[in-house]
Short mmCIF file of C-alpha atoms (C1' of nucleotides) in Angstrom, two decimals:
data_model
loop_
_atom_site.label_atom_id
_atom_site.label_comp_id
_atom_site.label_asym_id
_atom_site.label_seq_id
_atom_site.Cartn_x
_atom_site.Cartn_y
_atom_site.Cartn_z
CA MET A 1 21.31 -2.16 24.89
CA PRO A 2 18.57 -4.37 26.20
CA GLN A 3 15.99 -3.69 23.61
CA THR A 4 17.06 -4.43 20.12
CA PRO A 5 15.94 -1.38 18.28
CA SER A 6 15.19 -3.52 15.32
CA THR A 7 13.07 -1.52 13.02
CA ARG A 8 11.56 -4.56 11.52
CA TRP A 9 9.20 -7.02 12.97
CA CYS A 10 10.76 -10.41 13.18
CA PRO A 11 8.14 -13.11 13.29
CA THR A 12 8.77 -16.00 15.59
CA PRO A 13 8.40 -19.50 14.23
CA GLU A 14 5.15 -19.92 16.07
CA GLN A 15 3.70 -16.73 14.74
CA LEU A 16 4.76 -17.65 11.29
CA MET A 17 3.26 -21.05 11.61
CA ILE A 18 -0.05 -19.73 12.70
CA LEU A 19 -0.14 -17.11 10.03
CA GLU A 20 0.65 -19.62 7.38
CA GLU A 21 -1.96 -21.93 8.68
CA MET A 22 -4.51 -19.19 8.56
CA TYR A 23 -3.52 -18.34 5.08
CA ARG A 24 -3.83 -21.91 4.07
CA SER A 25 -7.24 -22.13 5.54
CA GLY A 26 -8.41 -19.30 3.43
CA VAL A 27 -7.73 -16.09 5.24
CA ARG A 28 -6.48 -13.62 2.74
CA THR A 29 -7.35 -10.12 3.70
CA PRO A 30 -8.61 -9.98 7.22
CA ASN A 31 -10.48 -6.90 8.17
CA ALA A 32 -9.63 -4.67 11.05
CA ALA A 33 -11.42 -6.68 13.65
CA GLU A 34 -9.93 -9.91 12.49
CA ILE A 35 -6.51 -8.42 12.41
CA GLN A 36 -6.98 -7.27 15.91
CA GLN A 37 -7.83 -10.73 17.01
CA ILE A 38 -5.01 -12.34 15.17
CA THR A 39 -2.64 -9.82 16.53
CA ALA A 40 -3.79 -10.37 20.04
CA HIS A 41 -3.35 -14.08 19.63
CA LEU A 42 0.02 -13.91 18.06
CA ALA A 43 1.16 -11.44 20.61
CA TYR A 44 1.37 -14.34 22.94
CA TYR A 45 4.43 -15.51 21.14
CA GLY A 46 6.21 -12.24 20.91
CA ARG A 47 5.95 -8.67 20.02
CA ILE A 48 3.69 -7.96 17.11
CA GLU A 49 1.43 -5.24 15.89
CA GLY A 50 -1.62 -5.09 13.75
CA LYS A 51 0.24 -3.57 10.88
CA ASN A 52 2.57 -6.50 10.89
CA VAL A 53 -0.28 -8.89 10.42
CA PHE A 54 -1.74 -6.69 7.78
CA TYR A 55 1.49 -6.47 5.89
CA TRP A 56 2.16 -10.11 6.25
CA PHE A 57 -1.04 -11.08 4.57
CA GLN A 58 -0.53 -8.51 1.87
CA ASN A 59 2.95 -9.67 1.10
CA HIS A 60 2.24 -13.31 1.41
CA LYS A 61 -0.67 -13.12 -0.91
CA ALA A 62 1.18 -11.03 -3.43
CA ARG A 63 4.22 -13.22 -3.38
CA GLU A 64 2.35 -16.40 -3.63
CA ARG A 65 0.71 -15.09 -6.69
CA GLN A 66 3.94 -13.79 -8.02
CA ARG A 67 5.57 -17.12 -7.60
CA LEU A 68 2.74 -18.73 -9.45
CA ARG A 69 2.93 -16.27 -12.23
CA ARG A 70 6.57 -16.87 -12.62
CA ARG A 71 6.08 -20.58 -12.73
CA LEU A 72 3.34 -20.39 -15.25
CA CYS A 73 5.31 -17.97 -17.27
CA ALA A 74 8.33 -20.16 -17.34
CA ARG A 75 6.22 -23.05 -18.37
CA HIS A 76 4.47 -20.95 -20.90
CA GLN A 77 7.67 -19.78 -22.40
CA GLN A 78 8.89 -23.31 -22.60
CA GLN A 79 6.01 -24.36 -24.74
CA THR A 80 5.60 -21.00 -26.33
CA ALA A 81 6.79 -21.73 -29.81
CA ALA A 82 4.88 -24.95 -29.77
CA VAL A 83 1.20 -24.23 -29.87
CA ALA A 84 -1.49 -22.61 -27.89
CA PRO A 85 -1.50 -24.30 -24.55
CA PRO A 86 -4.73 -25.84 -23.33
CA PRO A 87 -6.80 -23.15 -21.68
CA GLY A 88 -6.51 -24.65 -18.28
CA PRO A 89 -2.93 -25.69 -17.76
CA GLY A 90 -3.73 -26.13 -14.14
CA PRO A 91 -1.30 -27.42 -11.61
CA ALA A 92 -0.78 -30.34 -13.88
CA GLY A 93 -0.51 -33.11 -11.44
CA GLY A 94 1.43 -30.82 -9.24
CA SER A 95 0.93 -30.78 -5.56
CA SER A 96 -2.74 -30.17 -5.67
CA ALA A 97 -2.77 -31.33 -2.09
CA ALA A 98 -6.16 -30.13 -1.15
CA GLY A 99 -5.73 -31.83 2.15
CA VAL A 100 -5.78 -28.87 4.37
CA HIS A 101 -6.40 -29.08 7.97
CA PRO A 102 -9.58 -27.35 8.98
CA ALA A 103 -10.25 -24.83 11.61
CA VAL A 104 -6.97 -24.20 13.21
CA MET A 105 -8.09 -20.86 14.29
CA GLN A 106 -8.39 -20.79 17.98
CA LEU A 107 -5.26 -22.61 18.81
CA HIS A 108 -5.27 -21.02 22.12
CA HIS A 109 -7.41 -18.28 23.38
CA HIS A 110 -6.05 -16.06 25.94
CA HIS A 111 -5.79 -12.48 25.29
CA HIS A 112 -3.23 -9.91 25.89
CA PRO A 113 0.30 -10.41 27.07
CA TYR A 114 1.65 -8.17 24.44
CA ALA A 115 -0.77 -6.97 21.86
CA THR A 116 0.40 -3.52 21.24
CA CYS A 117 -2.65 -3.27 19.11
CA SER A 118 -1.48 -0.15 17.43
CA PHE A 119 -1.63 -0.20 13.72
CA MET A 120 -0.33 2.75 11.87
CA PRO A 121 2.48 1.67 9.65
CA HIS A 122 5.19 3.69 11.20
CA HIS A 123 6.35 6.61 13.18
CA LEU A 124 3.02 8.21 12.64
CA GLY A 125 2.37 7.92 16.25
CA GLY A 126 0.61 5.15 17.97
CA TYR A 127 -1.38 7.31 20.24
CA LEU A 128 -3.89 4.66 20.84
CA GLY A 129 -3.61 1.98 23.34
CA GLN A 130 -0.58 3.95 24.23
CA GLN A 131 -0.50 2.82 27.75
CA HIS A 132 2.66 1.05 28.45
CA GLN A 133 4.69 1.89 25.47
CA GLN A 134 8.19 1.59 26.63
CA GLN A 135 9.50 3.64 23.79
CA ALA A 136 6.88 6.28 23.98
CA ALA A 137 9.63 8.71 24.58
CA THR A 138 11.11 8.20 21.20
CA LEU A 139 7.97 9.37 19.56
CA PRO A 140 8.70 12.27 17.29
CA ALA A 141 7.88 15.85 17.76
CA VAL A 142 4.71 15.47 15.88
CA PRO A 143 2.76 18.56 16.69
CA ALA A 144 0.15 17.27 18.95
CA ALA A 145 -3.14 16.19 17.57
CA ALA A 146 -1.40 13.49 15.65
CA GLY A 147 -4.16 11.45 14.25
CA ALA A 148 -3.35 7.95 13.33
CA GLY A 149 -2.84 5.52 10.52
CA GLY A 150 -3.56 6.62 7.04
CA LYS A 151 -4.31 4.13 4.39
CA ALA A 152 -5.50 0.96 5.78
CA MET A 153 -6.85 -2.33 6.50
CA LEU A 154 -8.84 -4.10 3.98
CA SER A 155 -12.29 -4.97 4.85
CA ASN A 156 -13.95 -7.59 2.78
CA HIS A 157 -12.17 -10.81 2.63
CA GLN A 158 -12.53 -11.57 -0.99
CA GLN A 159 -11.50 -15.13 -1.22
CA PRO A 160 -11.10 -15.91 -4.90
CA GLU A 161 -7.82 -15.04 -6.32
CA GLU A 162 -5.26 -17.71 -6.78
CA TRP A 163 -8.12 -19.91 -5.91
CA GLU A 164 -7.56 -21.07 -9.42
CA THR A 165 -4.41 -23.03 -9.54
CA MET A 166 -3.65 -22.85 -5.95
CA GLU A 167 -4.66 -25.38 -3.44
CA HIS A 168 -8.01 -23.67 -3.40
CA CYS A 169 -8.88 -25.06 -0.08
CA ASN A 170 -12.31 -23.92 0.68
CA ALA A 171 -13.20 -23.30 4.26
CA ALA A 172 -14.12 -19.88 3.12
CA THR A 173 -14.72 -17.06 5.49
CA ALA A 174 -12.56 -18.76 7.94
CA SER A 175 -12.85 -16.18 10.60
CA GLY A 176 -16.45 -16.77 11.17
CA GLY A 177 -17.35 -13.14 11.37
CA SER A 178 -19.87 -12.29 8.71
CA SER A 179 -21.96 -10.38 11.14
CA ASP A 180 -19.83 -7.30 11.21
CA GLU A 181 -21.13 -3.92 10.39
CA LEU A 182 -19.64 -4.12 6.93
CA PRO A 183 -20.00 -0.51 5.94
CA PRO A 184 -21.50 0.29 2.56
CA CYS A 185 -18.23 0.92 0.86
CA CYS A 186 -16.60 -2.40 1.27
CA ARG A 187 -18.75 -4.72 -0.66
CA ARG A 188 -16.76 -5.00 -3.77
CA PRO A 189 -18.37 -7.70 -5.83
CA LEU A 190 -15.44 -9.95 -6.05
CA LYS A 191 -13.25 -8.77 -8.78
CA THR A 192 -12.13 -11.36 -11.21
CA LEU A 193 -8.49 -10.90 -11.04
CA ASP A 194 -6.68 -13.68 -12.71
CA LEU A 195 -3.07 -14.45 -12.60
CA PHE A 196 -2.19 -12.46 -15.61
CA PRO A 197 -3.07 -8.81 -15.65
CA THR A 198 -5.58 -9.10 -18.39
CA LYS A 199 -6.84 -5.63 -17.98
CA SER A 200 -9.65 -5.71 -20.39
CA THR A 201 -11.55 -2.99 -18.74
CA GLY A 202 -10.90 -0.32 -21.23
CA LEU A 203 -8.40 2.40 -20.90
CA LYS A 204 -5.74 0.94 -18.81
CA ASP A 205 -2.20 1.59 -19.71
CA GLU A 206 -1.86 5.09 -20.88
CA CYS A 207 0.74 4.25 -23.40
CA SER A 208 2.28 1.28 -24.95
CA SER A 209 5.12 1.03 -22.55
CA SER A 210 6.87 -1.82 -24.17
CA LYS A 211 8.42 -3.43 -21.22
CA SER A 212 10.18 -6.32 -22.79
CA SER A 213 12.29 -8.18 -20.39
CA SER A 214 12.37 -11.86 -20.13
CA CYS A 215 11.84 -13.82 -17.02
CA SER A 216 15.50 -14.15 -16.43
CA THR A 217 16.31 -13.81 -12.82
CA SER A 218 19.00 -11.28 -12.98
CA THR A 219 20.55 -10.47 -9.69
CA ASN A 220 19.77 -7.09 -8.34
CA MET B 1 -32.36 11.00 9.10
CA PRO B 2 -30.98 14.43 9.70
CA GLN B 3 -27.45 13.78 8.67
CA THR B 4 -27.00 12.57 5.18
CA PRO B 5 -25.08 9.40 5.72
CA SER B 6 -23.09 10.19 2.64
CA THR B 7 -20.35 7.68 2.54
CA ARG B 8 -18.12 9.99 0.65
CA TRP B 9 -16.44 13.13 1.68
CA CYS B 10 -17.68 16.07 -0.29
CA PRO B 11 -15.10 18.80 -0.36
CA THR B 12 -16.40 22.31 -0.17
CA PRO B 13 -15.13 24.83 -2.68
CA GLU B 14 -12.98 26.45 -0.06
CA GLN B 15 -11.43 23.20 0.97
CA LEU B 16 -10.78 22.32 -2.59
CA MET B 17 -9.25 25.65 -3.30
CA ILE B 18 -6.90 25.41 -0.42
CA LEU B 19 -5.91 21.91 -1.26
CA GLU B 20 -5.21 22.85 -4.81
CA GLU B 21 -3.23 25.81 -3.74
CA MET B 22 -1.15 23.65 -1.49
CA TYR B 23 -0.61 21.24 -4.27
CA ARG B 24 0.49 23.96 -6.53
CA SER B 25 2.91 25.27 -4.01
CA GLY B 26 4.61 21.95 -3.86
CA VAL B 27 2.89 19.85 -1.29
CA ARG B 28 2.61 16.40 -2.66
CA THR B 29 2.64 13.84 0.07
CA PRO B 30 2.22 15.45 3.44
CA ASN B 31 3.17 13.38 6.40
CA ALA B 32 0.93 12.57 9.27
CA ALA B 33 1.59 15.74 11.16
CA GLU B 34 1.06 17.89 8.15
CA ILE B 35 -2.08 16.10 7.29
CA GLN B 36 -3.31 16.72 10.74
CA GLN B 37 -2.72 20.39 10.40
CA ILE B 38 -4.29 20.61 7.02
CA THR B 39 -7.24 18.67 8.22
CA ALA B 40 -7.69 20.88 11.18
CA HIS B 41 -7.58 23.94 9.01
CA LEU B 42 -9.90 22.64 6.40
CA ALA B 43 -12.27 21.42 9.03
CA TYR B 44 -13.23 25.00 9.43
CA TYR B 45 -15.05 24.84 6.18
CA GLY B 46 -16.83 21.62 6.72
CA ARG B 47 -16.54 18.09 7.78
CA ILE B 48 -13.31 16.47 6.79
CA GLU B 49 -10.99 13.78 8.04
CA GLY B 50 -7.34 13.06 7.74
CA LYS B 51 -7.88 10.24 5.37
CA ASN B 52 -9.71 12.57 3.05
CA VAL B 53 -6.73 14.84 2.85
CA PHE B 54 -4.50 11.88 2.42
CA TYR B 55 -6.54 10.44 -0.39
CA TRP B 56 -6.97 13.74 -2.02
CA PHE B 57 -3.29 14.28 -2.39
CA GLN B 58 -2.77 10.75 -3.54
CA ASN B 59 -5.42 10.98 -6.17
CA HIS B 60 -4.59 14.43 -7.28
CA LYS B 61 -0.99 13.57 -7.75
CA ALA B 62 -1.77 10.38 -9.56
CA ARG B 63 -4.28 11.96 -11.83
CA GLU B 64 -2.22 14.91 -12.67
CA ARG B 65 0.48 12.57 -13.75
CA GLN B 66 -1.94 10.37 -15.58
CA ARG B 67 -3.29 13.30 -17.48
CA LEU B 68 0.20 14.26 -18.45
CA ARG B 69 1.09 10.84 -19.55
CA ARG B 70 -1.96 10.64 -21.63
CA ARG B 71 -1.22 13.93 -23.26
CA LEU B 72 2.34 13.07 -24.02
CA CYS B 73 1.34 9.71 -25.25
CA ALA B 74 -1.35 11.10 -27.45
CA ARG B 75 1.04 13.54 -28.93
CA HIS B 76 3.57 10.85 -29.41
CA GLN B 77 1.12 8.62 -31.13
CA GLN B 78 -0.09 11.45 -33.26
CA GLN B 79 3.26 11.93 -34.78
CA THR B 80 3.94 8.26 -34.79
CA ALA B 81 1.54 6.65 -37.18
CA ALA B 82 -0.10 9.83 -38.27
CA VAL B 83 -3.41 8.07 -38.07
CA ALA B 84 -4.89 6.91 -34.79
CA PRO B 85 -8.58 7.44 -35.32
CA PRO B 86 -10.16 9.17 -32.35
CA PRO B 87 -11.82 6.20 -30.73
CA GLY B 88 -14.07 7.92 -28.30
CA PRO B 89 -16.15 11.06 -28.44
CA GLY B 90 -13.73 12.54 -25.99
CA PRO B 91 -14.57 15.22 -23.53
CA ALA B 92 -12.94 17.69 -25.80
CA GLY B 93 -12.38 20.91 -23.98
CA GLY B 94 -11.61 20.13 -20.40
CA SER B 95 -11.88 22.60 -17.62
CA SER B 96 -8.29 23.53 -17.28
CA ALA B 97 -8.95 26.58 -15.19
CA ALA B 98 -5.45 27.21 -14.05
CA GLY B 99 -6.12 30.56 -12.57
CA VAL B 100 -5.15 30.03 -9.01
CA HIS B 101 -4.00 32.54 -6.51
CA PRO B 102 -0.59 32.27 -4.89
CA ALA B 103 0.37 31.50 -1.36
CA VAL B 104 -2.94 30.84 0.18
CA MET B 105 -1.43 28.68 2.81
CA GLN B 106 -2.28 30.01 6.16
CA LEU B 107 -5.45 31.68 5.18
CA HIS B 108 -6.67 31.49 8.64
CA HIS B 109 -5.30 29.74 11.60
CA HIS B 110 -7.71 28.71 14.06
CA HIS B 111 -8.08 25.16 14.90
CA HIS B 112 -10.86 22.92 15.53
CA PRO B 113 -14.52 23.32 14.75
CA TYR B 114 -14.74 20.00 13.12
CA ALA B 115 -11.54 18.17 12.56
CA THR B 116 -12.55 14.67 13.21
CA CYS B 117 -8.88 13.95 13.03
CA SER B 118 -9.41 10.29 12.73
CA PHE B 119 -7.57 8.71 9.91
CA MET B 120 -8.06 5.09 9.34
CA PRO B 121 -9.43 4.52 5.90
CA HIS B 122 -12.75 3.24 6.89
CA HIS B 123 -14.90 1.41 9.32
CA LEU B 124 -11.78 0.32 11.07
CA GLY B 125 -12.82 2.22 14.04
CA GLY B 126 -11.75 5.69 14.83
CA TYR B 127 -10.99 5.08 18.41
CA LEU B 128 -8.70 8.00 18.61
CA GLY B 129 -9.79 11.48 19.14
CA GLN B 130 -13.07 9.78 19.55
CA GLN B 131 -14.52 12.42 21.70
CA HIS B 132 -17.54 13.87 20.11
CA GLN B 133 -18.16 11.47 17.35
CA GLN B 134 -21.79 11.84 16.63
CA GLN B 135 -21.94 8.62 14.78
CA ALA B 136 -19.88 6.69 17.22
CA ALA B 137 -22.84 4.45 17.60
CA THR B 138 -22.60 3.15 14.12
CA LEU B 139 -19.20 1.75 14.77
CA PRO B 140 -19.14 -1.94 14.19
CA ALA B 141 -18.93 -4.67 16.67
CA VAL B 142 -15.22 -4.65 16.59
CA PRO B 143 -14.16 -6.70 19.55
CA ALA B 144 -12.78 -4.18 21.87
CA ALA B 145 -9.15 -3.37 21.76
CA ALA B 146 -9.67 -2.06 18.28
CA GLY B 147 -6.38 -0.69 17.18
CA ALA B 148 -6.48 1.87 14.47
CA GLY B 149 -5.58 2.69 10.93
CA GLY B 150 -3.80 0.20 8.85
CA LYS B 151 -1.69 1.24 5.98
CA ALA B 152 -0.69 4.77 6.16
CA MET B 153 0.59 8.15 5.71
CA LEU B 154 3.61 8.75 3.75
CA SER B 155 6.49 10.26 5.46
CA ASN B 156 8.99 11.93 3.25
CA HIS B 157 7.61 14.39 0.84
CA GLN B 158 9.57 13.53 -2.20
CA GLN B 159 9.05 16.40 -4.51
CA PRO B 160 10.42 15.37 -7.88
CA GLU B 161 7.96 13.64 -9.99
CA GLU B 162 6.07 15.47 -12.63
CA TRP B 163 8.51 18.18 -11.93
CA GLU B 164 9.43 17.63 -15.52
CA THR B 165 6.76 18.99 -17.73
CA MET B 166 4.51 20.19 -15.06
CA GLU B 167 4.39 23.63 -13.74
CA HIS B 168 7.19 22.57 -11.49
CA CYS B 169 6.66 25.36 -9.14
CA ASN B 170 9.38 25.12 -6.61
CA ALA B 171 8.69 26.29 -3.11
CA ALA B 172 9.60 22.84 -2.08
CA THR B 173 8.94 21.47 1.34
CA ALA B 174 6.13 23.87 1.72
CA SER B 175 5.05 22.75 5.10
CA GLY B 176 8.23 23.69 6.79
CA GLY B 177 8.62 20.73 9.00
CA SER B 178 11.93 19.05 8.29
CA SER B 179 12.66 18.74 11.94
CA ASP B 180 10.58 15.70 12.59
CA GLU B 181 11.97 12.61 14.08
CA LEU B 182 12.19 10.94 10.74
CA PRO B 183 12.70 7.37 11.84
CA PRO B 184 15.43 5.33 10.18
CA CYS B 185 13.15 3.73 7.71
CA CYS B 186 11.87 6.75 5.96
CA ARG B 187 14.90 8.32 4.50
CA ARG B 188 14.47 7.18 1.01
CA PRO B 189 17.03 8.91 -1.14
CA LEU B 190 14.64 10.45 -3.56
CA LYS B 191 13.67 7.92 -6.09
CA THR B 192 13.90 8.89 -9.65
CA LEU B 193 10.54 8.11 -10.95
CA ASP B 194 9.85 9.45 -14.36
CA LEU B 195 6.63 9.63 -16.16
CA PHE B 196 6.99 6.38 -17.96
CA PRO B 197 7.50 3.27 -15.94
CA THR B 198 11.00 2.67 -17.13
CA LYS B 199 11.68 -0.06 -14.67
CA SER B 200 15.25 -0.70 -15.36
CA THR B 201 16.14 -1.90 -11.95
CA GLY B 202 16.77 -5.47 -12.81
CA LEU B 203 14.44 -8.32 -12.45
CA LYS B 204 11.15 -6.67 -12.63
CA ASP B 205 8.47 -8.07 -14.76
CA GLU B 206 8.10 -11.73 -14.22
CA CYS B 207 7.09 -12.42 -17.72
CA SER B 208 6.77 -10.71 -20.96
CA SER B 209 3.16 -10.02 -20.48
CA SER B 210 2.54 -8.38 -23.77
CA LYS B 211 0.07 -5.83 -22.74
CA SER B 212 -0.49 -4.05 -25.95
CA SER B 213 -3.13 -1.49 -25.63
CA SER B 214 -2.83 1.82 -27.24
CA CYS B 215 -3.45 5.05 -25.56
CA SER B 216 -6.88 5.27 -26.93
CA THR B 217 -9.05 7.03 -24.48
CA SER B 218 -11.86 4.64 -24.46
CA THR B 219 -14.57 5.61 -22.12
CA ASN B 220 -14.74 3.53 -19.04
"C1'" DG C 1 36.38 -21.63 13.15
"C1'" DC C 2 35.05 -16.98 12.98
"C1'" DA C 3 33.89 -12.52 10.55
"C1'" DA C 4 33.43 -9.55 6.59
"C1'" DA C 5 31.19 -9.58 2.06
"C1'" DT C 6 27.23 -11.33 -0.94
"C1'" DT C 7 23.05 -13.03 -1.93
"C1'" DA C 8 18.33 -14.32 -0.99
"C1'" DA C 9 13.92 -13.38 1.81
"C1'" DT C 10 10.75 -10.65 3.26
"C1'" DG C 11 8.89 -6.64 6.10
"C1'" DA C 12 7.45 -1.94 5.00
"C1'" DT C 13 6.33 1.95 1.77
"C1'" DT C 14 4.85 4.06 -2.40
"C1'" DT C 15 2.64 4.07 -6.82
"C1'" DA C 16 -0.63 2.55 -10.10
"C1'" DT C 17 -5.24 0.55 -11.00
"C1'" DT C 18 -9.74 -0.19 -10.22
"C1'" DC C 19 -14.37 0.50 -8.32
"C1'" DA C 20 -18.32 3.04 -7.73
"C1'" DA C 21 -20.76 7.24 -5.52
"C1'" DG C 22 -22.37 11.77 -6.94
"C1'" DC D 1 -17.67 12.01 -16.34
"C1'" DT D 2 -15.37 13.42 -12.20
"C1'" DT D 3 -13.20 11.84 -8.16
"C1'" DG D 4 -13.17 9.83 -3.35
"C1'" DA D 5 -12.02 5.33 -1.76
"C1'" DA D 6 -9.93 0.80 -1.88
"C1'" DT D 7 -6.83 -2.74 -3.51
"C1'" DA D 8 -3.06 -4.73 -5.87
"C1'" DA D 9 1.45 -4.29 -7.85
"C1'" DA D 10 5.94 -2.46 -7.65
"C1'" DT D 11 9.62 -0.85 -5.07
"C1'" DC D 12 12.66 -0.06 -1.33
"C1'" DA D 13 15.38 -1.43 2.64
"C1'" DT D 14 16.69 -4.35 6.32
"C1'" DT D 15 17.44 -8.77 8.17
"C1'" DA D 16 18.73 -13.84 7.70
"C1'" DA D 17 21.37 -17.11 5.12
"C1'" DT D 18 25.18 -18.28 2.62
"C1'" DT D 19 29.61 -17.86 0.82
"C1'" DT D 20 34.46 -16.56 0.94
"C1'" DG D 21 38.95 -15.08 2.93
"C1'" DC D 22 41.92 -15.34 6.63
#
DNA sequence: GCAAATTAATGATTTATTCAAG
DNA sequence: CTTGAATAAATCATTAATTTGC
């Protein structure tokens, strides 16, 4: 069969490189428009959809943070019995390498080749730019008026997050934008979300679900 | 400004009633097609979009469960330390009006009047059934090839969840369906997800983040 | 040397939390 | 205070590495 019916997007090295570079330069949660652009650009190197870009940033961000947490935790546990660690353990001479290369953005600007441009996580039905969808036939028997994606793209690119111990390279608002419509709902202040789920808001966890499991990496 | 640019969907009593009835009859996480249908139906009673239906079910489900958890927890704590001073004033008697009428499902079947049918969480750009969008003008300066929604609809309507202590009304798979394409990725077994985040899969929590907060219903 | 069996990464989905409009 | 909307965390599932047996 000519077309590998791979259900999963498989990023090419180039795509990955670009994405990582973007991430490094500060892009964390691109909004719809940005995702579109990125997608269009990356499409040059192979099949890719908006949702892929979206997911990639989500996952990358989450996992980067996770990794950090784990590290800090390990370290914390090491010196646990000792004393209260200095408030700002910081990367401790780690690879603070702030030397990030600036605007890598427009590596090449040419639009189109692939750019399926359809978001919508899955089978929902990409009735959008549905113009030359080879596999349009495989689309399910969804009634008819099939809408489109459900949840969605983020909107505001809130920079600060692992900004803390990470390589907090500035170059904020990498994607230039800033002149978008920015609808009323997406201007969340910033949200101070530190590495550890402090959750000091008030009523958070319903119960005291004592989840006591060490950091041991047990195989799944 | 003739049209209140209310950013939020405001469900009409009828819409709410129908939604609740559906929920009661087992609908928990309708898929895209179902959401479309529901949206179309509810659109008869007022403006509504797919995402609204989607969110409604999400929230309703989550909150129902949350309420339960809180109750159980409270009870548990009550008989635990036999103290637990009521921290907050508490809403006391909630409106638990459970008097709902049975199978309301197809109250009327007529499609259309409103049914914006566009999902996509927000500003993304509802370039879909974009046919008579009054406010199409307000759409941002999204480049051009604007894709569509981002995250998304669920797919399999996994029933079991609060099935436990809830009113576990059966009538499962209310929306008939079951003959959809159901792409390879969405056949999750069932997922046994009980009320308390047991999390016994394996390596879960990175650390032993001792989040010790009682179930006290502190006002937010 | 290859191919089945395991393990590690990571793309995709679902659930839980949080924010803020009404 | 209720609840629609948005985001982050957790989870699942598939693909790529890697190991092991022949």
